[in-house]
Amino acid sequence: MTEQELQRHMEAVSLQFFQKPFLHRAMFNTRLRTTGGRYLLQSHDIEMNPSYLESFGLDYFIGIMKHELCHYHLHLAGKGYQHRDADFRALLAKVDAPRFCQAIPTEQKMHRYTCLACNTAFLRKRRFDVKKYRCGRCNGRLKYVQEEIVQVSQEFQLLCN
């Protein structure tokens, strides 16, 4: 999808679900990592993450557009446009837009360890010396199993540090 097509989609979604025109710019921002889109308060433009279009498809991407358009139309109307505001939550429900985005799954190299006593499996990003560490559950000895490529989400990446 090009930026011109994104602009046309944003204008069409705005008219279809909000019955108001979208009068500013819609653009792609490839630097967005953990968010599907962003409404810019100063310029009233909307930036969209193209990775969500590639990963989840057009229907999900239109849901993100509706979410950002909720921020846009409420801010221009002088109403509560932030996630915690009742006006924002009511408009999200009215247009059936998601409140948060799913995390994009990515592939990552992980190291698998098992406990020799309780057979608990561990995944870690970094390899470590099994002689220096013990199992957190039973204090048993650990064994390095293998390196593997795993599909992980953003939340899982935070847990495995």
mmCIF file of C-alpha atoms in Angstrom:
data_model
loop_
_atom_site.group_PDB
_atom_site.id
_atom_site.type_symbol
_atom_site.label_atom_id
_atom_site.label_comp_id
_atom_site.label_asym_id
_atom_site.label_seq_id
_atom_site.Cartn_x
_atom_site.Cartn_y
_atom_site.Cartn_z
ATOM 1 C CA MET A 1 0.000 0.000 0.000
ATOM 2 C CA THR A 2 1.325 3.431 -0.910
ATOM 3 C CA GLU A 3 0.875 6.586 1.150
ATOM 4 C CA GLN A 4 -1.704 7.860 -1.364
ATOM 5 C CA GLU A 5 -3.731 4.659 -0.873
ATOM 6 C CA LEU A 6 -3.348 5.021 2.905
ATOM 7 C CA GLN A 7 -4.661 8.597 2.651
ATOM 8 C CA ARG A 8 -7.678 7.436 0.610
ATOM 9 C CA HIS A 9 -8.398 4.588 3.044
ATOM 10 C CA MET A 10 -8.170 6.958 6.027
ATOM 11 C CA GLU A 11 -10.581 9.418 4.369
ATOM 12 C CA ALA A 12 -13.018 6.621 3.460
ATOM 13 C CA VAL A 13 -12.931 5.081 6.961
ATOM 14 C CA SER A 14 -13.495 8.518 8.496
ATOM 15 C CA LEU A 15 -16.564 9.173 6.344
ATOM 16 C CA GLN A 16 -17.954 5.653 6.751
ATOM 17 C CA PHE A 17 -17.645 5.286 10.534
ATOM 18 C CA PHE A 18 -17.548 8.875 11.830
ATOM 19 C CA GLN A 19 -19.544 10.736 9.122
ATOM 20 C CA LYS A 20 -16.841 13.440 9.251
ATOM 21 C CA PRO A 21 -14.040 14.154 6.766
ATOM 22 C CA PHE A 22 -10.390 13.523 7.529
ATOM 23 C CA LEU A 23 -8.696 16.762 6.464
ATOM 24 C CA HIS A 24 -5.067 16.106 7.392
ATOM 25 C CA ARG A 25 -2.271 13.763 6.311
ATOM 26 C CA ALA A 26 -2.015 10.040 6.868
ATOM 27 C CA MET A 27 1.464 8.584 6.447
ATOM 28 C CA PHE A 28 3.512 5.481 7.162
ATOM 29 C CA ASN A 29 6.197 5.552 9.842
ATOM 30 C CA THR A 30 8.489 2.515 9.746
ATOM 31 C CA ARG A 31 10.216 3.592 12.984
ATOM 32 C CA LEU A 32 7.154 2.752 15.093
ATOM 33 C CA ARG A 33 7.926 -0.531 16.880
ATOM 34 C CA THR A 34 5.368 -1.301 19.577
ATOM 35 C CA THR A 35 2.374 0.690 18.358
ATOM 36 C CA GLY A 36 0.077 0.384 15.364
ATOM 37 C CA GLY A 37 -0.431 4.089 14.842
ATOM 38 C CA ARG A 38 0.030 7.533 16.329
ATOM 39 C CA TYR A 39 -2.078 10.692 16.280
ATOM 40 C CA LEU A 40 0.065 13.834 16.320
ATOM 41 C CA LEU A 41 -1.543 16.576 18.439
ATOM 42 C CA GLN A 42 0.316 19.527 16.925
ATOM 43 C CA SER A 43 -0.162 18.828 13.211
ATOM 44 C CA HIS A 44 -3.288 16.582 13.490
ATOM 45 C CA ASP A 45 -1.604 14.086 11.163
ATOM 46 C CA ILE A 46 -1.785 10.325 11.711
ATOM 47 C CA GLU A 47 1.203 7.996 11.399
ATOM 48 C CA MET A 48 0.611 4.298 10.792
ATOM 49 C CA ASN A 49 2.957 1.345 11.279
ATOM 50 C CA PRO A 50 3.170 -0.623 7.993
ATOM 51 C CA SER A 51 4.300 -3.768 9.846
ATOM 52 C CA TYR A 52 0.773 -4.239 11.200
ATOM 53 C CA LEU A 53 -0.630 -4.227 7.666
ATOM 54 C CA GLU A 54 1.875 -6.901 6.598
ATOM 55 C CA SER A 55 1.444 -9.036 9.735
ATOM 56 C CA PHE A 56 -2.313 -8.902 10.384
ATOM 57 C CA GLY A 57 -3.944 -7.778 7.115
ATOM 58 C CA LEU A 58 -6.187 -4.938 5.998
ATOM 59 C CA ASP A 59 -9.143 -5.638 8.321
ATOM 60 C CA TYR A 60 -7.007 -5.350 11.456
ATOM 61 C CA PHE A 61 -5.235 -2.312 9.982
ATOM 62 C CA ILE A 62 -8.601 -0.595 9.448
ATOM 63 C CA GLY A 63 -9.325 -1.201 13.147
ATOM 64 C CA ILE A 64 -6.121 0.671 14.004
ATOM 65 C CA MET A 65 -7.191 3.466 11.629
ATOM 66 C CA LYS A 66 -10.523 3.719 13.471
ATOM 67 C CA HIS A 67 -8.673 3.924 16.796
ATOM 68 C CA GLU A 68 -6.464 6.780 15.593
ATOM 69 C CA LEU A 69 -9.446 8.544 14.017
ATOM 70 C CA CYS A 70 -11.175 8.430 17.424
ATOM 71 C CA HIS A 71 -8.239 10.415 18.839
ATOM 72 C CA TYR A 72 -8.384 12.763 15.836
ATOM 73 C CA HIS A 73 -12.097 13.588 15.829
ATOM 74 C CA LEU A 74 -12.393 13.898 19.617
ATOM 75 C CA HIS A 75 -9.359 16.178 19.833
ATOM 76 C CA LEU A 76 -10.702 18.463 17.097
ATOM 77 C CA ALA A 77 -14.116 18.530 18.816
ATOM 78 C CA GLY A 78 -12.527 19.545 22.133
ATOM 79 C CA LYS A 79 -13.617 16.375 23.930
ATOM 80 C CA GLY A 80 -11.647 13.788 25.894
ATOM 81 C CA TYR A 81 -9.326 12.142 23.334
ATOM 82 C CA GLN A 82 -6.982 10.241 25.671
ATOM 83 C CA HIS A 83 -7.212 6.510 26.380
ATOM 84 C CA ARG A 84 -8.506 7.065 29.909
ATOM 85 C CA ASP A 85 -11.348 9.447 28.909
ATOM 86 C CA ALA A 86 -14.964 8.294 28.871
ATOM 87 C CA ASP A 87 -15.628 10.071 25.537
ATOM 88 C CA PHE A 88 -12.798 8.122 23.916
ATOM 89 C CA ARG A 89 -13.931 4.766 25.271
ATOM 90 C CA ALA A 90 -17.538 5.412 24.211
ATOM 91 C CA LEU A 91 -16.503 6.318 20.659
ATOM 92 C CA LEU A 92 -14.231 3.254 20.455
ATOM 93 C CA ALA A 93 -17.178 1.046 21.372
ATOM 94 C CA LYS A 94 -19.469 2.848 18.930
ATOM 95 C CA VAL A 95 -17.179 2.312 15.918
ATOM 96 C CA ASP A 96 -15.908 -1.101 17.128
ATOM 97 C CA ALA A 97 -12.233 -0.114 17.244
ATOM 98 C CA PRO A 98 -9.606 -1.938 19.348
ATOM 99 C CA ARG A 99 -8.279 -0.147 22.419
ATOM 100 C CA PHE A 100 -4.815 -1.717 22.155
ATOM 101 C CA CYS A 101 -2.819 -3.424 19.395
ATOM 102 C CA GLN A 102 -1.591 -6.986 19.462
ATOM 103 C CA ALA A 103 2.156 -7.452 19.591
ATOM 104 C CA ILE A 104 3.778 -8.438 16.314
ATOM 105 C CA PRO A 105 5.404 -11.865 16.697
ATOM 106 C CA THR A 106 9.077 -11.991 15.734
ATOM 107 C CA GLU A 107 11.636 -14.770 15.432
ATOM 108 C CA GLN A 108 14.438 -14.760 17.947
ATOM 109 C CA LYS A 109 17.344 -17.027 18.819
ATOM 110 C CA MET A 110 16.825 -18.539 22.282
ATOM 111 C CA HIS A 111 18.752 -20.985 24.462
ATOM 112 C CA ARG A 112 16.877 -23.854 26.142
ATOM 113 C CA TYR A 113 17.884 -25.177 29.572
ATOM 114 C CA THR A 114 16.328 -27.880 31.744
ATOM 115 C CA CYS A 115 16.624 -28.677 35.418
ATOM 116 C CA LEU A 116 18.025 -32.159 36.060
ATOM 117 C CA ALA A 117 15.978 -32.536 39.264
ATOM 118 C CA CYS A 118 12.482 -31.221 38.431
ATOM 119 C CA ASN A 119 12.687 -31.187 34.584
ATOM 120 C CA THR A 120 11.577 -27.537 34.384
ATOM 121 C CA ALA A 121 12.441 -25.987 31.006
ATOM 122 C CA PHE A 122 13.882 -22.463 30.696
ATOM 123 C CA LEU A 123 14.291 -20.219 27.639
ATOM 124 C CA ARG A 124 16.855 -17.430 27.753
ATOM 125 C CA LYS A 125 18.195 -14.929 25.222
ATOM 126 C CA ARG A 126 21.769 -15.210 26.480
ATOM 127 C CA ARG A 127 23.715 -18.368 27.039
ATOM 128 C CA PHE A 128 25.145 -18.794 30.549
ATOM 129 C CA ASP A 129 27.464 -21.151 32.408
ATOM 130 C CA VAL A 130 25.349 -23.912 33.973
ATOM 131 C CA LYS A 131 28.026 -24.516 36.652
ATOM 132 C CA LYS A 132 27.402 -21.058 38.152
ATOM 133 C CA TYR A 133 23.589 -21.163 38.318
ATOM 134 C CA ARG A 134 20.916 -23.423 39.798
ATOM 135 C CA CYS A 135 17.198 -23.978 39.241
ATOM 136 C CA GLY A 136 15.000 -21.257 40.760
ATOM 137 C CA ARG A 137 12.326 -23.767 41.749
ATOM 138 C CA CYS A 138 14.153 -26.635 43.378
ATOM 139 C CA ASN A 139 17.817 -25.509 43.473
ATOM 140 C CA GLY A 140 18.730 -28.426 41.181
ATOM 141 C CA ARG A 141 21.528 -28.484 38.605
ATOM 142 C CA LEU A 142 20.846 -27.141 35.115
ATOM 143 C CA LYS A 143 21.656 -28.641 31.725
ATOM 144 C CA TYR A 144 22.030 -26.750 28.437
ATOM 145 C CA VAL A 145 19.810 -28.410 25.814
ATOM 146 C CA GLN A 146 20.036 -26.478 22.543
ATOM 147 C CA GLU A 147 19.819 -23.207 20.674
ATOM 148 C CA GLU A 148 16.559 -22.710 18.772
ATOM 149 C CA ILE A 149 14.644 -20.117 16.783
ATOM 150 C CA VAL A 150 11.371 -19.211 18.530
ATOM 151 C CA GLN A 151 8.424 -17.042 17.466
ATOM 152 C CA VAL A 152 8.073 -14.536 20.307
ATOM 153 C CA SER A 153 5.908 -11.491 21.014
ATOM 154 C CA GLN A 154 6.959 -8.224 22.681
ATOM 155 C CA GLU A 155 5.645 -9.346 26.087
ATOM 156 C CA PHE A 156 7.620 -12.613 25.911
ATOM 157 C CA GLN A 157 10.789 -10.716 25.023
ATOM 158 C CA LEU A 158 10.455 -8.680 28.217
ATOM 159 C CA LEU A 159 10.029 -11.844 30.309
ATOM 160 C CA CYS A 160 13.120 -13.610 28.923
ATOM 161 C CA ASN A 161 15.754 -10.978 29.686
#
